[in-house]
Amino acid sequence: MITYSIVDGTESSLKNFLKTLPGVDQVGAEARAAMLGTRSIKAASKNYAIELAISMVDLTTLEGADTPGKVRALCSKGLRPDPTDATVPHVGAICVYNDMVSTARQHLDSIGGSDLPIAAVSTAFPSGRASMPVKIHDTQDAIDAGATEIDMVIDRGAFLSGRFGEVFEEIKIIKELCGDRAHLKVILETGELVTYDNVRKASYIAMLAGADFIKTSTGKVTPAATAPVVLVMLEAVRDYYELTGTRIGVKAAGGIRTTKDAIKQLVLVNETAGPEWLNPALFRIGASALLNDLLQQRMKMREGRYASPNYVTID
Amino acid sequence: MSAFEYAPAPESRAVVSIEPEYGLFINGKFVKGKKHFPSINPATGEKLSNITQASNADVDKAVLAARSAYQKTWSKMAPAQRAKYLYRIARILQERAREFAVLETLDNGKPIRESRDVDVPLAAAHFFYHAGWADKLQHAGFGSAPKPHGVVGQIIPWNFPLLMLAWKIAPALATGNTVVLKPAESTSLTALLFAQVCQQAELPAGVVNIVTGDGAVGAALVNHPGIDKIAFTGSTDVGKIIARSVAHSGKSLTLELGGKGANIVFEDAAIDEAVEGIVNGIFFNQGHVCCAGSRLLIQEGIHDEVVGKLKVRMAKIRVGDPMDKNTDLGAINSAEQLMKINELVDYGKKEGGEIWSPQCTLPSKGFWFAPTIFSGVTQAHRIAREEIFGPVLSILTFRTPQEAIEKANNTPFGLSAGIWSEKGSRTLWASNQLKAGVIWANTFNKFDPASPFGGYKESGWGREGGRHGLGSYIKGGDHE
């Protein structure tokens, strides 16, 4: 499944490969993203987009104050986002901290949600500042507890000091740990990488090292999933598919709070990577507040008016 | 719906009221005309209104009104007062932006996204910019007491009707001239709406006069003895006729003519953004752009990669109803222009260019041309030398930077060029070698009122915009 044929994992092979990537012109990338932001999505296409966006949400709680009760409520919400309407699809996954995975798994299994994936943030999320044995243990723990998706963070310190081999090696180790049991999402934390050139390079390192998904952010750093950042990452997965025939997913996380924001993301996907990426297996939106806005907009589209916020549940 | 297909998102046309018939705008009033011709919506063929074909006597009246306004009010007015009117016009354009955008799209066929986001905001920006100059002309480098020409005749094209009007009228008024303007035959409506803005702004009567009609009206204006200066934007052929007519007449002349802009992509370019720039360079405004990047020069080593990505990107171009907010490529402006495009494209095929267009369904009514590229074009092809003025790109290759420059400059034109490279030293070197009035680096078709625009060689005389553009409307300013 994992191909290391393009690079052999050594620092020099990575550096040589990354040098072949064209740069990103900041002004041009931002202009393209802004232009796509002007697309006007109405009527049937809006219904379609809302439905799709709901199914792509990684419904997330990543707070120090998380409790089993909070996590169970989140799981129920994710499985049946609108308790009054069974036609609403379930979300893409539930995303929690490592120690909440077993609570989430047990609860989901007990309410008929055993197919709903659970994503655990891992490798000393959000900073990634821990030794490798700790990161390995962190990930192993989550998988053993029943996580089916691992959202790991890259070592931004290593990346920014040019130690690309280390970044690659960590991802590769975590990927091997995940094996067939869990999908690996690699968080680049683009807000700390700052430049689009860095975003492109980090995307390739993650893909080459075996990521199933590349993810923008932890949600703990701003800016997060800005449109140009997501654009550059979508270009990377599109070009990587050309190169290898493998489709890697993209997860936009952080700062996407409204239906409008979510639809803009879907337009970016549609017109950059292409319609093949418009499904929860290849595009996710990491969010918490977004789901309720999507539900309210969905009701509005059906009933022609906005309902009071009390018609959507607060979990 | 099983796929993410964008539902129609049409802009409402309720915001504009188009009158069944328009007269001429002379001396601050609309004057009924005798002869009329129809103005149609090129996207549907639907008739929008009847426009007056001005007579020689009408042109006389307009020039007389402009002369009288120049002598009695405009040349005597304090410059800060002139500025006040320009600011007022700029603000009204902003307030009525939606109205202008919708009308421009109906009349011209360009996508509402472009008229809304480019044409109208830039037109307002030109008035704001020149309003600022009106009382500071003594600091513009044309001496301590710069003088206007007097009465200026201005003839503008159909590709950016309102924007070209702004490029012409704003600097002319700021420097103290009065104006007789003739819009293009097929796109007079926004100019006539602008006449209403002049009334709304209480601009003194006769400072701006608008006469509509075909080339005969333009000729009457050019040859009128009461005109001190002619400013023309349009084809090189007509520009040459005007230059001959004006010779020995003592009239001052600026010309903004055709182009065959080279868009040069070096192997170290940011490829994705270069592809965007190529698309923007040739498909913006259906390629009806004098400074379009219509000759793409790609370094051989990256030719296949760039053309491959360009084709993928072109497949995403949304062609159709210009009033739809998601449309990227609108209608060709007229049957005549569509014929010209077809003729040159046929030549391109005969000469052995490899033609390619993405799958797209063109509307059955109106005038349409799919986005098109020709690969394998050489300098010897007609489609590499002549301006097509449509959504058709000729693709050539080069081996070395030196060769790129030689090919780029090997044209009778010299209006625009683009350079795509992540290497600053190469960009600076290339921009020094290129013989073109506007050179964009890692972008294309970017306009700003502060930046002078104009051509070398057959692309024209004089500059518009910026400090240099002021010179075109100041006595002796051309020769600075």
Coordinates of N, CA and C in Angstrom, one line a residue, chain B residues 315-459:
Chain B
A315 N -11.0 23.1 -18.8 CA -12.2 22.3 -18.8 C -13.1 22.8 -17.6
K316 N -12.6 23.7 -16.7 CA -13.4 24.2 -15.6 C -14.0 25.6 -16.0
I317 N -13.6 26.1 -17.1 CA -14.1 27.4 -17.5 C -15.6 27.3 -17.7
R318 N -16.4 28.2 -17.1 CA -17.9 28.1 -17.2 C -18.3 29.1 -18.3
V319 N -18.7 28.6 -19.4 CA -19.2 29.4 -20.6 C -20.7 29.5 -20.6
G320 N -21.2 30.6 -20.8 CA -22.7 30.7 -20.9 C -23.2 32.1 -20.5
D321 N -24.5 32.1 -20.0 CA -25.2 33.3 -19.7 C -24.4 34.3 -18.9
P322 N -24.1 35.4 -19.5 CA -23.2 36.4 -18.8 C -23.8 36.9 -17.6
M323 N -25.2 36.9 -17.5 CA -25.8 37.4 -16.3 C -25.7 36.4 -15.1
D324 N -25.3 35.2 -15.3 CA -25.1 34.2 -14.3 C -23.8 34.5 -13.5
K325 N -24.0 34.6 -12.2 CA -22.8 35.0 -11.4 C -21.6 34.1 -11.4
N326 N -21.9 32.8 -11.9 CA -20.8 31.8 -11.9 C -20.2 31.7 -13.3
T327 N -20.6 32.6 -14.3 CA -20.1 32.5 -15.6 C -18.7 33.1 -15.7
D328 N -17.8 32.4 -16.3 CA -16.4 32.8 -16.5 C -16.2 33.4 -17.9
L329 N -16.9 32.9 -18.9 CA -16.6 33.4 -20.3 C -18.0 33.7 -20.9
G330 N -18.2 34.9 -21.3 CA -19.5 35.3 -21.8 C -19.6 35.3 -23.3
A331 N -20.4 36.2 -23.9 CA -20.6 36.2 -25.3 C -19.6 37.0 -26.1
I332 N -19.5 36.7 -27.4 CA -18.7 37.5 -28.3 C -19.5 38.7 -28.6
N333 N -18.9 39.9 -28.7 CA -19.7 41.1 -28.7 C -20.6 41.3 -29.9
S334 N -20.2 40.8 -31.0 CA -21.1 41.1 -32.2 C -20.9 40.0 -33.2
A335 N -21.8 39.9 -34.2 CA -21.7 38.9 -35.3 C -20.4 39.2 -36.1
E336 N -20.2 40.4 -36.3 CA -19.0 40.9 -37.0 C -17.7 40.3 -36.4
Q337 N -17.6 40.5 -35.1 CA -16.4 40.1 -34.4 C -16.3 38.6 -34.4
L338 N -17.4 37.9 -34.3 CA -17.4 36.4 -34.3 C -16.9 35.9 -35.7
M339 N -17.3 36.7 -36.7 CA -16.8 36.3 -38.1 C -15.3 36.5 -38.2
K340 N -14.8 37.5 -37.6 CA -13.3 37.8 -37.7 C -12.6 36.7 -36.9
I341 N -13.1 36.3 -35.8 CA -12.5 35.2 -35.0 C -12.5 33.9 -35.8
N342 N -13.6 33.6 -36.4 CA -13.7 32.4 -37.1 C -12.8 32.4 -38.3
E343 N -12.6 33.5 -39.0 CA -11.7 33.6 -40.1 C -10.3 33.3 -39.7
L344 N -9.8 33.9 -38.6 CA -8.5 33.7 -38.2 C -8.2 32.3 -37.7
V345 N -9.2 31.8 -37.0 CA -9.1 30.4 -36.5 C -9.0 29.4 -37.7
D346 N -9.8 29.6 -38.7 CA -9.7 28.8 -39.9 C -8.3 28.9 -40.5
Y347 N -7.8 30.1 -40.5 CA -6.4 30.2 -41.0 C -5.4 29.4 -40.2
G348 N -5.6 29.5 -38.9 CA -4.8 28.8 -37.9 C -4.8 27.3 -38.2
K349 N -6.0 26.7 -38.5 CA -6.1 25.3 -38.8 C -5.3 25.0 -40.1
K350 N -5.6 25.8 -41.1 CA -4.9 25.6 -42.4 C -3.4 25.6 -42.3
E351 N -2.9 26.5 -41.5 CA -1.5 26.7 -41.3 C -0.9 25.6 -40.5
G352 N -1.7 24.7 -40.0 CA -1.2 23.5 -39.3 C -1.1 23.6 -37.8
G353 N -1.7 24.6 -37.2 CA -1.8 24.7 -35.7 C -2.7 23.6 -35.2
E354 N -2.3 23.1 -34.0 CA -3.1 22.0 -33.4 C -4.2 22.6 -32.5
I355 N -5.4 22.6 -32.9 CA -6.5 23.3 -32.2 C -7.1 22.4 -31.1
W356 N -7.4 23.0 -30.0 CA -8.1 22.2 -28.9 C -9.0 23.1 -28.1
S357 N -10.2 22.6 -27.8 CA -11.1 23.3 -26.9 C -11.7 22.3 -25.9
P358 N -12.1 22.7 -24.7 CA -12.7 21.7 -23.8 C -14.1 21.5 -24.3
Q359 N -14.7 20.4 -23.8 CA -16.1 20.1 -24.1 C -16.9 21.2 -23.4
C360 N -17.7 21.9 -24.2 CA -18.7 22.8 -23.6 C -19.8 23.1 -24.5
T361 N -21.0 23.3 -23.9 CA -22.2 23.5 -24.8 C -22.4 25.0 -24.9
L362 N -22.4 25.5 -26.1 CA -22.6 26.9 -26.3 C -24.1 27.2 -26.5
P363 N -24.6 28.3 -25.9 CA -26.0 28.7 -26.1 C -26.3 28.8 -27.6
S364 N -27.6 28.5 -27.9 CA -28.0 28.4 -29.3 C -28.2 29.8 -29.9
K365 N -28.6 30.8 -29.0 CA -28.8 32.1 -29.5 C -27.6 33.0 -29.2
G366 N -27.5 34.1 -29.9 CA -26.4 35.0 -29.6 C -25.1 34.6 -30.3
F367 N -24.0 35.2 -29.9 CA -22.7 35.0 -30.5 C -21.7 34.4 -29.5
W368 N -21.2 33.2 -29.9 CA -20.4 32.5 -28.9 C -19.2 31.9 -29.6
F369 N -18.1 31.7 -28.8 CA -16.9 31.0 -29.2 C -16.3 30.3 -28.0
A370 N -16.1 29.0 -28.1 CA -15.5 28.3 -27.0 C -14.1 28.7 -26.7
P371 N -13.6 28.6 -25.5 CA -12.2 28.8 -25.2 C -11.3 27.9 -26.0
T372 N -10.3 28.4 -26.7 CA -9.6 27.6 -27.7 C -8.1 27.9 -27.6
I373 N -7.3 26.8 -27.7 CA -5.9 27.0 -27.8 C -5.3 26.3 -29.1
F374 N -4.3 26.9 -29.6 CA -3.6 26.4 -30.8 C -2.2 26.0 -30.3
S375 N -1.8 24.7 -30.3 CA -0.4 24.5 -30.0 C 0.4 24.3 -31.3
G376 N 1.7 24.2 -31.2 CA 2.6 24.0 -32.3 C 2.6 25.3 -33.3
V377 N 2.3 26.4 -32.7 CA 2.3 27.6 -33.5 C 3.7 28.2 -33.6
T378 N 4.1 28.7 -34.8 CA 5.4 29.4 -35.0 C 5.2 30.8 -35.3
Q379 N 6.3 31.6 -35.3 CA 6.3 33.0 -35.6 C 5.7 33.3 -36.9
A380 N 5.8 32.3 -37.8 CA 5.4 32.5 -39.2 C 3.8 32.4 -39.4
H381 N 3.2 31.9 -38.4 CA 1.7 31.7 -38.5 C 1.0 33.1 -38.4
R382 N -0.1 33.2 -39.1 CA -0.9 34.4 -39.0 C -1.4 34.6 -37.6
I383 N -1.8 33.5 -37.0 CA -2.4 33.5 -35.6 C -1.4 33.9 -34.6
A384 N -0.1 33.9 -35.0 CA 0.9 34.4 -34.0 C 1.2 35.9 -34.3
R385 N 0.7 36.4 -35.4 CA 1.1 37.8 -35.7 C -0.1 38.8 -35.6
E386 N -1.3 38.3 -36.0 CA -2.5 39.2 -36.0 C -3.3 39.0 -34.8
E387 N -3.9 40.2 -34.4 CA -4.7 40.2 -33.2 C -6.1 39.5 -33.6
I388 N -6.4 38.4 -32.8 CA -7.7 37.7 -33.0 C -8.8 38.4 -32.3
F389 N -8.5 38.9 -31.1 CA -9.4 39.7 -30.3 C -10.6 38.7 -29.9
G390 N -10.3 37.5 -29.5 CA -11.2 36.6 -29.1 C -10.6 35.6 -28.1
P391 N -11.3 34.6 -27.7 CA -10.8 33.6 -26.7 C -9.9 32.5 -27.3
V392 N -8.9 33.0 -28.0 CA -8.1 32.0 -28.8 C -6.6 32.3 -28.5
L393 N -5.9 31.3 -28.0 CA -4.5 31.4 -27.6 C -3.6 30.7 -28.5
S394 N -2.6 31.3 -28.9 CA -1.5 30.7 -29.8 C -0.4 30.3 -28.9
I395 N 0.1 29.0 -28.9 CA 1.1 28.6 -28.1 C 2.4 28.3 -28.9
L396 N 3.5 29.0 -28.4 CA 4.8 28.8 -29.1 C 5.8 28.4 -28.0
T397 N 6.9 27.9 -28.4 CA 7.9 27.5 -27.4 C 9.2 28.2 -27.6
F398 N 10.1 28.2 -26.6 CA 11.4 28.8 -26.8 C 12.4 27.9 -26.0
R399 N 13.7 28.1 -26.3 CA 14.7 27.2 -25.7 C 15.5 28.0 -24.6
T400 N 15.8 29.3 -24.9 CA 16.6 30.1 -24.0 C 15.9 31.4 -23.7
P401 N 16.2 32.0 -22.6 CA 15.6 33.3 -22.3 C 15.8 34.3 -23.4
Q402 N 17.0 34.3 -24.0 CA 17.3 35.2 -25.1 C 16.3 35.0 -26.3
E403 N 16.0 33.7 -26.6 CA 15.1 33.4 -27.7 C 13.7 33.9 -27.3
A404 N 13.3 33.7 -26.1 CA 12.0 34.2 -25.6 C 11.8 35.7 -25.9
I405 N 12.8 36.4 -25.6 CA 12.7 37.9 -25.8 C 12.7 38.2 -27.3
E406 N 13.5 37.5 -28.1 CA 13.5 37.8 -29.5 C 12.1 37.5 -30.1
K407 N 11.6 36.4 -29.7 CA 10.3 36.1 -30.3 C 9.2 37.0 -29.8
A408 N 9.3 37.4 -28.5 CA 8.3 38.3 -27.9 C 8.3 39.6 -28.6
N409 N 9.5 40.1 -29.0 CA 9.6 41.4 -29.6 C 9.4 41.4 -31.1
N410 N 9.4 40.2 -31.7 CA 9.3 40.1 -33.1 C 7.8 40.2 -33.5
T411 N 7.3 41.4 -33.4 CA 5.9 41.7 -33.7 C 5.7 43.2 -34.0
P412 N 4.8 43.5 -34.9 CA 4.6 45.0 -35.1 C 4.0 45.7 -33.9
F413 N 3.4 44.9 -33.0 CA 2.8 45.5 -31.8 C 3.8 45.6 -30.7
G414 N 3.3 46.3 -29.6 CA 4.1 46.4 -28.4 C 3.3 46.9 -27.2
L415 N 2.2 46.3 -26.9 CA 1.4 46.8 -25.9 C 1.7 46.2 -24.5
S416 N 1.6 44.8 -24.5 CA 1.8 44.2 -23.2 C 2.6 43.0 -23.3
A417 N 3.1 42.5 -22.1 CA 3.9 41.3 -22.1 C 3.8 40.8 -20.6
G418 N 3.9 39.5 -20.5 CA 3.9 38.9 -19.1 C 5.1 38.0 -19.0
I419 N 5.6 38.0 -17.7 CA 6.8 37.2 -17.4 C 6.4 36.3 -16.2
W420 N 6.7 35.0 -16.3 CA 6.4 34.1 -15.2 C 7.7 33.5 -14.8
S421 N 8.2 33.8 -13.7 CA 9.4 33.3 -13.2 C 9.5 33.5 -11.7
E422 N 10.1 32.6 -10.9 CA 10.3 32.8 -9.5 C 11.7 33.4 -9.3
K423 N 12.4 33.7 -10.4 CA 13.7 34.2 -10.2 C 13.7 35.7 -10.5
G424 N 13.9 36.5 -9.5 CA 13.8 37.9 -9.6 C 14.8 38.5 -10.6
S425 N 16.0 38.0 -10.7 CA 17.0 38.6 -11.6 C 16.5 38.4 -13.0
R426 N 16.0 37.3 -13.3 CA 15.5 37.0 -14.7 C 14.3 37.9 -15.0
T427 N 13.4 38.1 -14.1 CA 12.3 38.9 -14.4 C 12.7 40.4 -14.7
L428 N 13.7 40.9 -13.9 CA 14.2 42.2 -14.1 C 14.9 42.3 -15.5
W429 N 15.7 41.3 -15.8 CA 16.4 41.3 -17.0 C 15.4 41.3 -18.2
A430 N 14.4 40.4 -18.1 CA 13.5 40.2 -19.2 C 12.7 41.5 -19.4
S431 N 12.3 42.1 -18.3 CA 11.4 43.3 -18.4 C 12.2 44.5 -19.0
N432 N 13.5 44.5 -18.9 CA 14.3 45.5 -19.5 C 14.5 45.3 -21.0
Q433 N 14.4 44.0 -21.4 CA 14.6 43.7 -22.9 C 13.3 43.8 -23.7
L434 N 12.1 43.6 -23.0 CA 10.9 43.6 -23.7 C 10.5 44.9 -24.2
K435 N 10.0 45.0 -25.5 CA 9.5 46.3 -26.0 C 8.0 46.3 -25.9
A436 N 7.5 46.6 -24.8 CA 6.1 46.6 -24.6 C 5.8 47.7 -23.5
G437 N 4.6 48.3 -23.7 CA 4.3 49.4 -22.8 C 3.9 49.0 -21.4
V438 N 3.3 47.8 -21.3 CA 3.0 47.3 -20.0 C 3.6 45.9 -19.8
I439 N 4.3 45.7 -18.7 CA 4.9 44.3 -18.5 C 4.5 43.9 -17.1
W440 N 3.8 42.7 -17.1 CA 3.4 42.2 -15.9 C 4.3 41.0 -15.5
A441 N 4.6 41.0 -14.2 CA 5.5 39.9 -13.7 C 4.6 39.0 -12.7
N442 N 4.5 37.8 -13.0 CA 3.7 36.8 -12.2 C 2.3 37.3 -12.0
T443 N 1.8 38.0 -13.0 CA 0.3 38.3 -13.0 C 0.0 38.8 -14.4
F444 N -1.3 39.0 -14.7 CA -1.6 39.5 -16.0 C -3.0 40.3 -15.9
N445 N -3.1 41.2 -16.8 CA -4.4 42.0 -16.9 C -4.7 42.6 -15.6
K446 N -3.7 43.2 -14.9 CA -3.9 44.0 -13.7 C -3.9 45.5 -14.1
F447 N -4.9 46.2 -13.6 CA -5.0 47.6 -14.0 C -5.1 48.4 -12.7
D448 N -4.6 49.6 -12.8 CA -4.7 50.6 -11.7 C -4.6 52.0 -12.3
P449 N -5.5 52.9 -11.8 CA -5.4 54.2 -12.4 C -4.1 54.9 -12.2
A450 N -3.3 54.5 -11.3 CA -2.0 55.2 -11.0 C -0.9 54.7 -12.0
S451 N -1.2 53.6 -12.7 CA -0.2 53.0 -13.6 C -0.4 53.4 -15.0
P452 N 0.6 54.0 -15.7 CA 0.4 54.4 -17.1 C 0.2 53.2 -18.0
F453 N -0.6 53.3 -19.0 CA -0.9 52.2 -19.9 C -0.8 52.8 -21.3
G454 N -0.1 52.0 -22.2 CA 0.0 52.4 -23.6 C 1.0 51.6 -24.3
G455 N 1.2 51.8 -25.6 CA 2.0 50.9 -26.4 C 3.2 51.4 -27.0
Y456 N 4.1 50.5 -27.5 CA 5.1 50.8 -28.4 C 4.6 50.5 -29.9
K457 N 5.4 50.9 -30.8 CA 5.1 50.6 -32.2 C 3.7 50.7 -32.7
E458 N 3.1 49.7 -33.3 CA 1.7 49.9 -33.8 C 0.7 49.8 -32.7
S459 N 1.1 49.7 -31.5 CA 0.1 49.6 -30.4 C -0.3 51.0 -29.9

